[in-house]
Coordinates of C-alpha atoms in Angstrom, one line a residue:
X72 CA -239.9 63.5 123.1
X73 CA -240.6 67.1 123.0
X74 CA -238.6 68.8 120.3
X75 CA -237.0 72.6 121.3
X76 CA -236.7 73.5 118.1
X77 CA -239.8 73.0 115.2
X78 CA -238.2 74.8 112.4
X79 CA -235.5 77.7 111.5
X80 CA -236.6 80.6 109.3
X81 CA -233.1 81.2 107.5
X82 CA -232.5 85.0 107.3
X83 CA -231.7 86.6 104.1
X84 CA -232.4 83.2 102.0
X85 CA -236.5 83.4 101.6
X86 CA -236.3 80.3 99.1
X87 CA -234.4 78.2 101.2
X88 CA -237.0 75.2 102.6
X89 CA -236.5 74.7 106.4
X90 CA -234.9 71.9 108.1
X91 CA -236.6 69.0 108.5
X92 CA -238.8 68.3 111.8
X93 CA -236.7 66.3 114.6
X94 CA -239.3 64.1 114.7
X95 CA -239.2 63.1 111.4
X96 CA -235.2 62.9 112.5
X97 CA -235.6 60.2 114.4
X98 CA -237.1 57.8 111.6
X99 CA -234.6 55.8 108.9
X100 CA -236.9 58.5 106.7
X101 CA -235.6 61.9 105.1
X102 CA -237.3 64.4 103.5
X103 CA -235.2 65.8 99.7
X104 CA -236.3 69.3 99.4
X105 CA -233.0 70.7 97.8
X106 CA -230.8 68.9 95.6
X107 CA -227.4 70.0 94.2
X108 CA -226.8 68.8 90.3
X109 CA -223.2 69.2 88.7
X110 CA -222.8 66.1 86.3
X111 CA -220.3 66.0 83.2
X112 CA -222.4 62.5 82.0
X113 CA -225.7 64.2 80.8
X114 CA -227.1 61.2 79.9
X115 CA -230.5 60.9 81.5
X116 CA -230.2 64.5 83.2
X117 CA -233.2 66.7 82.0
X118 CA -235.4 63.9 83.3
X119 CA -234.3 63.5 86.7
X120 CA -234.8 66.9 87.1
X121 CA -238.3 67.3 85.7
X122 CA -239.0 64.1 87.9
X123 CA -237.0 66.3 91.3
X124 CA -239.3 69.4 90.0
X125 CA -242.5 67.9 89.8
X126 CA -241.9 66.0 93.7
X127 CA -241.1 69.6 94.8
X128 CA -237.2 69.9 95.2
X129 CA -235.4 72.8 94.7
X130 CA -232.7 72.3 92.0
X131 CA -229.1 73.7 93.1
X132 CA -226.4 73.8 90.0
X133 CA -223.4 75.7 88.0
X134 CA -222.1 75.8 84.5
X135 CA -223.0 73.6 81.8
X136 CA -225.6 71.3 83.8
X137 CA -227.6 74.0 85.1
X138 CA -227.7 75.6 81.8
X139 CA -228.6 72.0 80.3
X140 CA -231.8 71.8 82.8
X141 CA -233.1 75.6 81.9
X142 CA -232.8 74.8 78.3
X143 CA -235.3 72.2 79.1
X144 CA -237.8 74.5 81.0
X145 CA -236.5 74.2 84.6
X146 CA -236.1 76.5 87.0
X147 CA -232.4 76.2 88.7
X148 CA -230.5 78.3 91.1
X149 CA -226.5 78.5 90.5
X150 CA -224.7 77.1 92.8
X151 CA -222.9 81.0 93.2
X152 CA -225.8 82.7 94.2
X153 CA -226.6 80.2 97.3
X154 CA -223.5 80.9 98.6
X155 CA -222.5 84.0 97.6
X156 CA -219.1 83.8 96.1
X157 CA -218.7 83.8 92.1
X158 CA -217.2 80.7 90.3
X159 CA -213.4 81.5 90.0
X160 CA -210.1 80.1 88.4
X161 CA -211.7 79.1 85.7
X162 CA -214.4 76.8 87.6
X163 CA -211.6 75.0 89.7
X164 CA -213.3 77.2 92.8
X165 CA -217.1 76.9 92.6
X166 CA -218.3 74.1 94.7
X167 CA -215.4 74.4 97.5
X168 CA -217.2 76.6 99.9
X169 CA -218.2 76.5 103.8
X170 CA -222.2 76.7 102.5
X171 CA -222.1 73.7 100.0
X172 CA -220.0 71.4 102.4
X173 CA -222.2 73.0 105.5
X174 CA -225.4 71.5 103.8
X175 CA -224.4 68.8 102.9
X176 CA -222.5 67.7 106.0
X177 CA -224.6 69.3 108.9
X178 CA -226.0 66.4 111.1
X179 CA -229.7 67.7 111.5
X180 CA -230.4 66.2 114.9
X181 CA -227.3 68.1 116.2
X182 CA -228.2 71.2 118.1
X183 CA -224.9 72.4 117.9
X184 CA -225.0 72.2 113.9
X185 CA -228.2 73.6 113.4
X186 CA -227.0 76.5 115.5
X187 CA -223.8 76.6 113.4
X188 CA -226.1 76.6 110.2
X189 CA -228.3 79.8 111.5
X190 CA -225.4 81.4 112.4
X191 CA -223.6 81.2 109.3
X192 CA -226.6 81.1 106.5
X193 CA -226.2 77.6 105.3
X194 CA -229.3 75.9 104.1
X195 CA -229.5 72.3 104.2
X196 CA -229.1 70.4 100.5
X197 CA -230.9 66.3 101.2
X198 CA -229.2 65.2 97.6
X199 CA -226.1 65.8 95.5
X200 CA -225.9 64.2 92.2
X201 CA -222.4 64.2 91.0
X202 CA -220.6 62.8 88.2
X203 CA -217.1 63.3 87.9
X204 CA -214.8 64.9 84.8
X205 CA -214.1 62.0 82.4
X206 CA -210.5 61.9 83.5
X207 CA -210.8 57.9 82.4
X208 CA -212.3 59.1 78.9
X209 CA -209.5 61.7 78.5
X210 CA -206.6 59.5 79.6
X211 CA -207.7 57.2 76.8
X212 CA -208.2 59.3 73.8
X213 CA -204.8 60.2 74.3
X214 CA -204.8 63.1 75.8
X215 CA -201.5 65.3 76.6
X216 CA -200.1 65.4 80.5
X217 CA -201.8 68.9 81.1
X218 CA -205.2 68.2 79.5
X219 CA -205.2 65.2 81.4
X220 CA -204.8 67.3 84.5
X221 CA -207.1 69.8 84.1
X222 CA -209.4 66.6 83.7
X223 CA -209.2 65.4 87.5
X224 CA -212.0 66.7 89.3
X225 CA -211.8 68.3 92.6
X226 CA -214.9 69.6 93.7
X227 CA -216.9 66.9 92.5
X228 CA -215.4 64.0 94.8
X229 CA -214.9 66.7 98.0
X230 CA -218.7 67.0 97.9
X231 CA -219.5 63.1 97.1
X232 CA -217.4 62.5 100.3
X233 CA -219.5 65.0 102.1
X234 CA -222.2 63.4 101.6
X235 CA -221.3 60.1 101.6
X236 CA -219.9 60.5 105.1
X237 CA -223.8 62.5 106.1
X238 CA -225.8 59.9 104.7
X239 CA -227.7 59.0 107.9
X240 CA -229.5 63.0 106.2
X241 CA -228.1 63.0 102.9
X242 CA -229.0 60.9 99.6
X243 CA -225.6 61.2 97.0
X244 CA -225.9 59.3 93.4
X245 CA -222.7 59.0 91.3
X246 CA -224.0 56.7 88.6
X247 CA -227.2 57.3 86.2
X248 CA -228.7 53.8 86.8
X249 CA -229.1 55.0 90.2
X250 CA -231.9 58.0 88.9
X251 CA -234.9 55.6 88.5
X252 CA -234.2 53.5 91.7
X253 CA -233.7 57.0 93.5
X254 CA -237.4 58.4 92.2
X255 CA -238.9 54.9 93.2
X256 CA -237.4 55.6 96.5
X257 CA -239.2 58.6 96.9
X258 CA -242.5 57.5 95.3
X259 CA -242.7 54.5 98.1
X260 CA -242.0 57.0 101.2
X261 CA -243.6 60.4 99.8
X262 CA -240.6 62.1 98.9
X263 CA -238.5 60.5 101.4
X264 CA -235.8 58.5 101.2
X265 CA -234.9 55.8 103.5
X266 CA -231.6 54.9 105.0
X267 CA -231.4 51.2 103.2
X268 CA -231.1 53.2 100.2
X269 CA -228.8 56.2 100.9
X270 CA -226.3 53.8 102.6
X271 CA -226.1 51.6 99.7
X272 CA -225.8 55.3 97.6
X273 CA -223.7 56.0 100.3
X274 CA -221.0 52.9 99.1
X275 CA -221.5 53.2 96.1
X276 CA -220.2 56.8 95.8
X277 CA -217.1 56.0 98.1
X278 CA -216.4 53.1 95.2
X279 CA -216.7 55.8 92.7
X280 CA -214.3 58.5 94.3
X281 CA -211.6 55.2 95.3
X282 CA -211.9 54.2 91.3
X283 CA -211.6 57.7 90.4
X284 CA -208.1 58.0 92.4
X285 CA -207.4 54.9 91.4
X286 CA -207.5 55.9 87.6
X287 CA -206.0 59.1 88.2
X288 CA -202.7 57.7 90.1
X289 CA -202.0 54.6 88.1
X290 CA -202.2 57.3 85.3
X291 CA -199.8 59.5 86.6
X292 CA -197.2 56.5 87.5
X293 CA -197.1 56.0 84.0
X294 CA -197.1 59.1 83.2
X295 CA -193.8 60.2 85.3
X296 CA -191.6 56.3 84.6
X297 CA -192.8 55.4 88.0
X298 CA -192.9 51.6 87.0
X299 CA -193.2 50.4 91.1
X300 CA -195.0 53.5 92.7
X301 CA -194.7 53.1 96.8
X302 CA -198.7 52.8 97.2
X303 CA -200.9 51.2 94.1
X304 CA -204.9 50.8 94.0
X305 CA -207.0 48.7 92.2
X306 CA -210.7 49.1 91.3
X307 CA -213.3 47.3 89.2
X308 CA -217.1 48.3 88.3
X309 CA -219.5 45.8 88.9
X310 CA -221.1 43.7 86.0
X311 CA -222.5 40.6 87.2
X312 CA -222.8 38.3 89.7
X313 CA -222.3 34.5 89.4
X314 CA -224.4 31.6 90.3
X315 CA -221.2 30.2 92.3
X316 CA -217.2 30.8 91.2
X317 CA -214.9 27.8 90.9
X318 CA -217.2 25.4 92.9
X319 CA -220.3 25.6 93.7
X320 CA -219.9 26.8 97.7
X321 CA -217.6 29.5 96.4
X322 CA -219.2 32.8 95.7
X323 CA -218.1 35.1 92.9
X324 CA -218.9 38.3 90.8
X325 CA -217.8 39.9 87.9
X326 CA -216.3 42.8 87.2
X327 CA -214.8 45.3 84.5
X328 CA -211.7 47.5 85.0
X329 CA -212.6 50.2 82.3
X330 CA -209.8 49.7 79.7
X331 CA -212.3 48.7 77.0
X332 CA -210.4 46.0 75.7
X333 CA -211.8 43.7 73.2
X334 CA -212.4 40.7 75.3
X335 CA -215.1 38.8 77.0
X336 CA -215.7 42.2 79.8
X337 CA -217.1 44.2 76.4
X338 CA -218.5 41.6 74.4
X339 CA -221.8 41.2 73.4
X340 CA -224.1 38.1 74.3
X341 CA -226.7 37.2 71.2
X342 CA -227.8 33.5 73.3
X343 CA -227.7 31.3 75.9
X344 CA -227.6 31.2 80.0
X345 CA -225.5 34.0 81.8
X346 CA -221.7 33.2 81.8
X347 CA -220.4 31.2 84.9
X348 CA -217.4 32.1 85.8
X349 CA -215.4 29.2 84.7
X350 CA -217.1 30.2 81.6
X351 CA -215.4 33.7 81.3
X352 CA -212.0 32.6 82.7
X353 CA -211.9 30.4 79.8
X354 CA -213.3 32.8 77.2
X355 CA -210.6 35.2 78.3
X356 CA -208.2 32.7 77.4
X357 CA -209.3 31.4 74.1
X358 CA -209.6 35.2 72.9
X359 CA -206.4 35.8 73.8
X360 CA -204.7 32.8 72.3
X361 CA -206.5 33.7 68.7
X362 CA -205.5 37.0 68.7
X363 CA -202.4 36.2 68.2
X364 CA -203.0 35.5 64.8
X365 CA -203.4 38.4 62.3
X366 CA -206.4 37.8 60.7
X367 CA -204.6 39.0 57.6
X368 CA -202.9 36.1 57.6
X369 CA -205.5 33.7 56.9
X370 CA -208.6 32.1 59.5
X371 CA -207.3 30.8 62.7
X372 CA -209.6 29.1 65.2
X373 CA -208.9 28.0 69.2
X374 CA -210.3 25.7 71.4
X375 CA -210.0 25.6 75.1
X376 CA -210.6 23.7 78.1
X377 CA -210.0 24.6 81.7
X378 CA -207.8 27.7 79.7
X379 CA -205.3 25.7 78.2
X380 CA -205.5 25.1 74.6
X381 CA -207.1 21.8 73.7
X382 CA -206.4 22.3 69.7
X383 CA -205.8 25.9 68.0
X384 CA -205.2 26.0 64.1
X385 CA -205.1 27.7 61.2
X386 CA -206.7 27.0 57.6
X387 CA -207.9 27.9 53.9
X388 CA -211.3 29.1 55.4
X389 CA -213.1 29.5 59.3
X390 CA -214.7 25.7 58.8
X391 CA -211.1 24.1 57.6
X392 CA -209.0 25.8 61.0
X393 CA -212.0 25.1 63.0
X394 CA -211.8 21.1 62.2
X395 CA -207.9 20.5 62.1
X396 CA -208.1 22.4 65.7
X397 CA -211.0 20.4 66.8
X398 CA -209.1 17.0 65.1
X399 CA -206.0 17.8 68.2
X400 CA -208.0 16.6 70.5
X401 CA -211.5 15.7 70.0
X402 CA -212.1 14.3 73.5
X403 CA -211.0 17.3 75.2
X404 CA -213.2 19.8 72.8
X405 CA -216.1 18.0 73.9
X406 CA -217.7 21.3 76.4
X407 CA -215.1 23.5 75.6
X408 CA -214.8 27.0 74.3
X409 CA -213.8 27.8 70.8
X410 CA -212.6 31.7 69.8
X411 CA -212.4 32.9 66.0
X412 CA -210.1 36.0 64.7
X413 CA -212.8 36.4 61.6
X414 CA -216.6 37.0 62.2
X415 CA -218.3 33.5 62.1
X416 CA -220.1 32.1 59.3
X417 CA -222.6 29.8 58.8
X418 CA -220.5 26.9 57.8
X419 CA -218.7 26.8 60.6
X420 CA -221.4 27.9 62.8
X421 CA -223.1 24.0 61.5
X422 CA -219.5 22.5 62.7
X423 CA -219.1 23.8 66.2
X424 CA -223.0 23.1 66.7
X425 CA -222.2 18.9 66.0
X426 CA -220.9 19.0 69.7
X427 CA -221.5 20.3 73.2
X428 CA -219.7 23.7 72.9
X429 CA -220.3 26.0 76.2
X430 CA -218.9 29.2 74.1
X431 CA -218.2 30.8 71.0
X432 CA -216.3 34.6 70.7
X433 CA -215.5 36.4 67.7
X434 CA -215.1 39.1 66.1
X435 CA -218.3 39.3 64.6
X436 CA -221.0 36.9 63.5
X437 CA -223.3 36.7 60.2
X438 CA -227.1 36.6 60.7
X439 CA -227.1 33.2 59.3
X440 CA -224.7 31.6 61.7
X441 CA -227.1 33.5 64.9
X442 CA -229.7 31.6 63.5
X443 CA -228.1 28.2 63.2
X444 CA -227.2 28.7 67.0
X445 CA -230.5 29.5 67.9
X446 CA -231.7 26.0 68.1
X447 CA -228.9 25.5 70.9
X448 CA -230.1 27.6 73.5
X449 CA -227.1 26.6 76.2
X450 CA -224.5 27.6 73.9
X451 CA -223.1 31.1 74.4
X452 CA -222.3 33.2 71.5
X453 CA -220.4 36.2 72.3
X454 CA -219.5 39.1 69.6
X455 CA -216.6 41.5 69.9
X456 CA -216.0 44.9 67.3
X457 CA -212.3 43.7 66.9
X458 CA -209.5 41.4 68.4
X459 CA -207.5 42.6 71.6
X460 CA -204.1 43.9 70.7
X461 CA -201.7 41.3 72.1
X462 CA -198.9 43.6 71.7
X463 CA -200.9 46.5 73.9
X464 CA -198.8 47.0 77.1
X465 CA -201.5 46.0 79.9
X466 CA -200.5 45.5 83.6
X467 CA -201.5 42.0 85.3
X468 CA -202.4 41.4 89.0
X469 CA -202.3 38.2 91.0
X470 CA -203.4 38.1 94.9
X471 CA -201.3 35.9 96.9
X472 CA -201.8 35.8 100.7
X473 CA -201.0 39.3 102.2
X474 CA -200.5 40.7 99.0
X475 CA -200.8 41.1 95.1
X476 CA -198.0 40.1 92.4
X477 CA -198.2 43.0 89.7
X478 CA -196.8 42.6 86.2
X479 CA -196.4 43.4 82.5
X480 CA -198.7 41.1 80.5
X481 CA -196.7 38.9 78.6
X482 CA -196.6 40.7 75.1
X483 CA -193.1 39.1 74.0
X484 CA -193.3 38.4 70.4
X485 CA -190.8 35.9 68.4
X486 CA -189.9 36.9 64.5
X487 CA -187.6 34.7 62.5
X488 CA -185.3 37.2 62.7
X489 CA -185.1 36.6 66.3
X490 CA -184.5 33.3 66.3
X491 CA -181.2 31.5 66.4
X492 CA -180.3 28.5 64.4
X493 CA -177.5 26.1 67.4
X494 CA -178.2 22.5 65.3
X495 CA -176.1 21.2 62.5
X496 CA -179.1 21.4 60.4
X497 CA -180.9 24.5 59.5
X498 CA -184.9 24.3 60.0
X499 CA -187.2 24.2 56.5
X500 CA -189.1 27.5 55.6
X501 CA -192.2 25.2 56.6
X502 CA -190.7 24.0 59.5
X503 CA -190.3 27.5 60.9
X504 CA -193.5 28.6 59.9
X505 CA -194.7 25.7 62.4
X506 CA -192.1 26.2 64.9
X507 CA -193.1 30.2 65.2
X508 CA -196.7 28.9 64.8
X509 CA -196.3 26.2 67.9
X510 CA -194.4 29.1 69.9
X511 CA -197.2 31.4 69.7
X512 CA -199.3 28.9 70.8
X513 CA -196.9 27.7 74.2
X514 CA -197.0 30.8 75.7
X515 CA -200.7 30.1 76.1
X516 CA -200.1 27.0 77.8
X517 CA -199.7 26.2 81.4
X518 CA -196.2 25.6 82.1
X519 CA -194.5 23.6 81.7
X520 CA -195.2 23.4 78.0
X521 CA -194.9 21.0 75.1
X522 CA -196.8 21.7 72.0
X523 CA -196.6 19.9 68.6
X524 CA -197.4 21.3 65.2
X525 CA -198.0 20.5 61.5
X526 CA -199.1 22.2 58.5
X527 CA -200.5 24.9 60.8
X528 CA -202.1 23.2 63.4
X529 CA -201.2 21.7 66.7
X530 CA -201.4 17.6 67.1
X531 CA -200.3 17.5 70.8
X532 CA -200.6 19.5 73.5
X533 CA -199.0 18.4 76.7
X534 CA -200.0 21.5 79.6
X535 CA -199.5 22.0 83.2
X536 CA -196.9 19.1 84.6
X537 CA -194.2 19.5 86.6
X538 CA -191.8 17.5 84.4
X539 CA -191.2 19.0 81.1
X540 CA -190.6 15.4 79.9
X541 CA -194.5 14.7 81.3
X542 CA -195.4 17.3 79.1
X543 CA -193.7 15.9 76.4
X544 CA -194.9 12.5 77.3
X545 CA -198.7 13.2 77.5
X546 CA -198.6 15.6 74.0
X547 CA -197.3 12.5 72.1
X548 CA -200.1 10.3 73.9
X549 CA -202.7 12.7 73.4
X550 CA -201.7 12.1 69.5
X551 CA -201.3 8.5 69.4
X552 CA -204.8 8.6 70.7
X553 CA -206.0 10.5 67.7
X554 CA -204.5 9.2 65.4
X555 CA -206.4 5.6 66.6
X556 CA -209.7 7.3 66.6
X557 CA -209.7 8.9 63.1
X558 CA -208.1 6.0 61.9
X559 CA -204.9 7.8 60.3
X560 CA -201.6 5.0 60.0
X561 CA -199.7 7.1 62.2
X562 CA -199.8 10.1 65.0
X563 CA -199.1 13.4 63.5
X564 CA -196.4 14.7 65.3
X565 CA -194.4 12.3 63.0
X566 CA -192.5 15.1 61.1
X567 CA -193.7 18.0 63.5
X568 CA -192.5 21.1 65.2
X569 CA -192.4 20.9 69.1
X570 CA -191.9 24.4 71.1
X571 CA -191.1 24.4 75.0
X572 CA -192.5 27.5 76.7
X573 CA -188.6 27.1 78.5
X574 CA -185.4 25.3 78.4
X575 CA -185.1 21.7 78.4
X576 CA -183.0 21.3 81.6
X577 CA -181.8 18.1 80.3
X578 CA -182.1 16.0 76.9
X579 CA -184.6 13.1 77.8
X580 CA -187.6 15.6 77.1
X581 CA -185.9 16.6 73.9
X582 CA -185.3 13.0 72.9
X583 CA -189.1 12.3 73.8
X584 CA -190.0 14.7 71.1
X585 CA -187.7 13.2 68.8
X586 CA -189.4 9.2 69.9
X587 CA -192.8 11.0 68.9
X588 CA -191.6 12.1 66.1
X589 CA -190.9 15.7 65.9
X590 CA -188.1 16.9 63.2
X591 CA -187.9 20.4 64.3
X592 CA -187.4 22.4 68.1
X593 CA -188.2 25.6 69.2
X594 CA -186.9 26.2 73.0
X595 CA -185.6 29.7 74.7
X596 CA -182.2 27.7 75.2
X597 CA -180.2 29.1 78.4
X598 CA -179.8 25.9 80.2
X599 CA -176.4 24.9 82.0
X600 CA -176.7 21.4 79.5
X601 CA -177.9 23.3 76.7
X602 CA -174.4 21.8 74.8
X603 CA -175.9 18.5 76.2
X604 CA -179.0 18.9 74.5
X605 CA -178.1 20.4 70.9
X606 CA -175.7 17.1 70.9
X607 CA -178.5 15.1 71.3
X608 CA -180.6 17.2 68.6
X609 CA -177.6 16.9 66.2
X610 CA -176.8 13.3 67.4
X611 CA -180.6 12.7 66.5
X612 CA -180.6 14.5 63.3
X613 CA -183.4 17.4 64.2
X614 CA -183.1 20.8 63.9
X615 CA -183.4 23.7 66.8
X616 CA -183.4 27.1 67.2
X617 CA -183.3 29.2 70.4
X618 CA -185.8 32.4 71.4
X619 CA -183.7 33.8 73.8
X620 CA -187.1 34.0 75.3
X621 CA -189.5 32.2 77.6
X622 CA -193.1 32.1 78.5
X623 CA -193.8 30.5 81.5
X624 CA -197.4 30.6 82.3
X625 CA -198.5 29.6 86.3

């Protein structure tokens, strides 16, 4: 094909390069000769553009990142002076002009649009690097409603789009680990970029600008009492991928939501293979069930398995809480994961190591217990700089078919102030200190719920049935099985404290607490037979108290 037009000379612009031959139109291939930088992330910044300078493109930019590039020796144009119209409104109007948006949307093998861009002076830019205002980063230091406002970028995500939508012409990067893969492209196709890479630029940046919104709107929800807003988004930022989800012909990926949360999405990984995802679904868990207790209150130690708690304790040191929780159910531990609410030490690091653990989190880790894991090499060991805040208000999302369930995580806390005595006899100080301890540990349990405790330390755990009494039945089994293989005269939840995560809807799961032994019941009470059922307790001689609270958990 015989091209009509070989270049334009653009009048009254000398430095602007022309546009690109429609032969080399017609290839997947296209030439960066101009780029347009305006980043608030300057990480990285002064050597992409040495690297843009010394492949020959013209640098485009305004305020502090073109001042940030001349301070390193490099020559820049402002972003005012290409299209002739001063920054105004204290920088809200800088980049929202006909000549940025012209270049960076003009189709070049367009007749009509090249014509357009004579006509009206606009020179083509082939790359926009943007970076938005840390509107995320403000919203989470706390900022007031009107800083957090002037924090939401405008121009930034109109010219992402813009390019985004040309990227058939146009390369657009959003995120600094994009720079080197960028450069590389160029490298490979001598200064061209090729259309594999600028569409996968290209999704990325749409990602960025829907996360952005995303932030920004779920912000101002809160912000205004809106607790059901009529449209909600959700976004995530890619992390990892999987070697399978679930099962093995299931694909999966991971990814963070940016709230920074002390957890297994910001932990770090000393050892071992790359998390499954299993693996962090049960992590998640464990974490979760420790933090609820303060570390000022003494060690604490959970183990998990397929996210319900297979034994969780407290004791005098890391190594005493980490045996009674592993002594709940030794068969279960066997592969599980175990969480800590004090930085592991070597003692207890020796302990975990006696059997197959997939995962250890906590909040911190001595050099010496690093090294005792080092001789496992499968076993995960995951650090975090604190515990999460179980108390922290954090919204939760479930997708059903057609839709997603959204709610408040369940932060409902239990003080013995709270609680309401309905038996004849009164619970012991100790027995309430395991009653509020086997509570706190229920509402990690898949409902329905039955969890036994003594001395700080559960000794049943019955999870996940659809009879409460099952529950109840297959904690005190769980016990009686323990209690064979360690050899002790009798199951331990003989003189425990049993908590249901909700009512007893009738007494037979209350009186199978009582059969195994428990003294003590913690229940939310609220039942149509609840006088039924504190009869029984009084008839059987245990004590109960009522939450006034449940925590189912599907």
């Amino acid at each position: 094909m015989t091209p009509r037009l070989r270049c334009v000379i653009w009048p009254l612009k000398p430095r602007l390069a022309p546009l690109n031959d429609l032969e080399d139109m017609m290839t997947d291939l296209a030439p960066l000769r101009r780029a347009l930088i305006s980043v608030s992330d300057k990480t990285g910044l002064t050597q992409l553009g040495h690297a843009l300078a010394a492949r020959g493109v013209e640098i485009l930019s305004t305020g502090g990142t073109a001042k940030a590039l001349r301070d390193a020796g490099l020559e820049v144009r402002d972003v005012s002076d290409f299209t002739g119209f001063p920054e105004m409104m204290d920088g809200r109007v800088k980049t929202l002009h006909p000549v940025v948006h012209g270049g960076l949307l003009a189709r070049r093998d367009l007749e009509s649009h090249r014509d357009a861009m004579v006509e009206h002076n606009i020179g083509p830019i082939d790359l926009l690097v943007v970076n938005l205002y840390p509107f995320e980063d403000t919203v989470a230091k706390g900022a007031d409603f009107d800083t957090c406002i002037e924090n939401i970028d405008i121009g930034g995500p109109a010219m992402i789009r813009s390019a985004a939508k040309n990227h058939a012409f146009v390369s657009v990067v959003t995120d600094v680990a994009d720079y080197d893969v960028l450069l590389a492209d160029m490298d490979a196709n001598a200064g061209q970029t090729t259309l594999a890479l600028r569409q996968r630029l290209a999704q990325t940046a749409y990602a960025r600008t829907a996360a952005y919104d995303t932030a920004v709107s779920t912000w101002m929800a809160g912000a205004i009492g809106d607790d059901t807003p009529r449209r909600r988004s959700f976004s995530g930022t890619f992390k990892q991928t999987m070697r399978y989800g679930e099962n093995s012909h299931q694909a999966a990926a991971f990814y963070t939501d940016g709230t920074h949360r002390p957890g297994v999405a910001t932990a770090v990984q000393h050892q071992g293979k790359e998390l499954s995802y299993n693996n962090i679904n049960d992590t998640d868990a464990a974490f979760e069930l420790v933090a609820e207790f303060d570390p000022a209150g003494g060690p604490a130690v959970a183990i998990i398995k397929h996210a319900n708690p297979c034994g969780v304790a407290r004791g005098a040191t890391l190594l005493e809480a980490y045996q009674n929780a592993f002594d709940c159910d030794r068969t279960s531990a066997f592969g599980g994961i175990v969480a800590l609410n004090q930085p592991l030490d070597e003692a207890t690091a020796k302990a975990i190591v006696e059997i197959f653990t997939e995962v250890v989190i906590a909040p911190g880790a001595s050099d010496a217990a690093k090294a005792v894991f080092a001789s496992k090499k499968n076993l995960r060991l995951l650090t975090t700089d604190a515990l999460p805040d179980v108390k922290a208000p954090i919204t939760t999302y479930r997708q059903v078919a057609g839709g997603m369930l959204v709610q408040d995580k369940d932060t409902g806390h239990i003080g013995m102030d709270d609680l309401k005595v309905v038996t004849k006899v009164a619970p012991t100080d100790a027995q309430m200190a395991d009653l509020l301890f086997a509570w706190k540990v229920a509402k990690h349990v898949k409902s329905n719920a039955i969890v036994y405790v003594k001395d700080g330390a559960t000794v049943g755990v019955g999870a996940g049935q659809m009879s409460r009494l099952d529950s109840a039945l297959i904690a005190a089994k769980k016990a009686e099985r323990m209690a064979d293989a360690m050899g002790l005269p009798a199951p331990l939840t003989i003189g425990s404290a049993v908590a249901s995560d909700a009512f007893f809807p009738f007494a037979d799961g209350l009186m199978e607490a009582a059969a195994a032994g428990a003294t003590c019941v913690i229940q939310p009470g609220g039942s149509m037979r609840d006088d039924e059922v504190i009869a029984a307790a009084d008839a059987a001689g245990i004590a109960m108290v009522f939450t006034g609270m449940r925590h189912f958990r599907h």
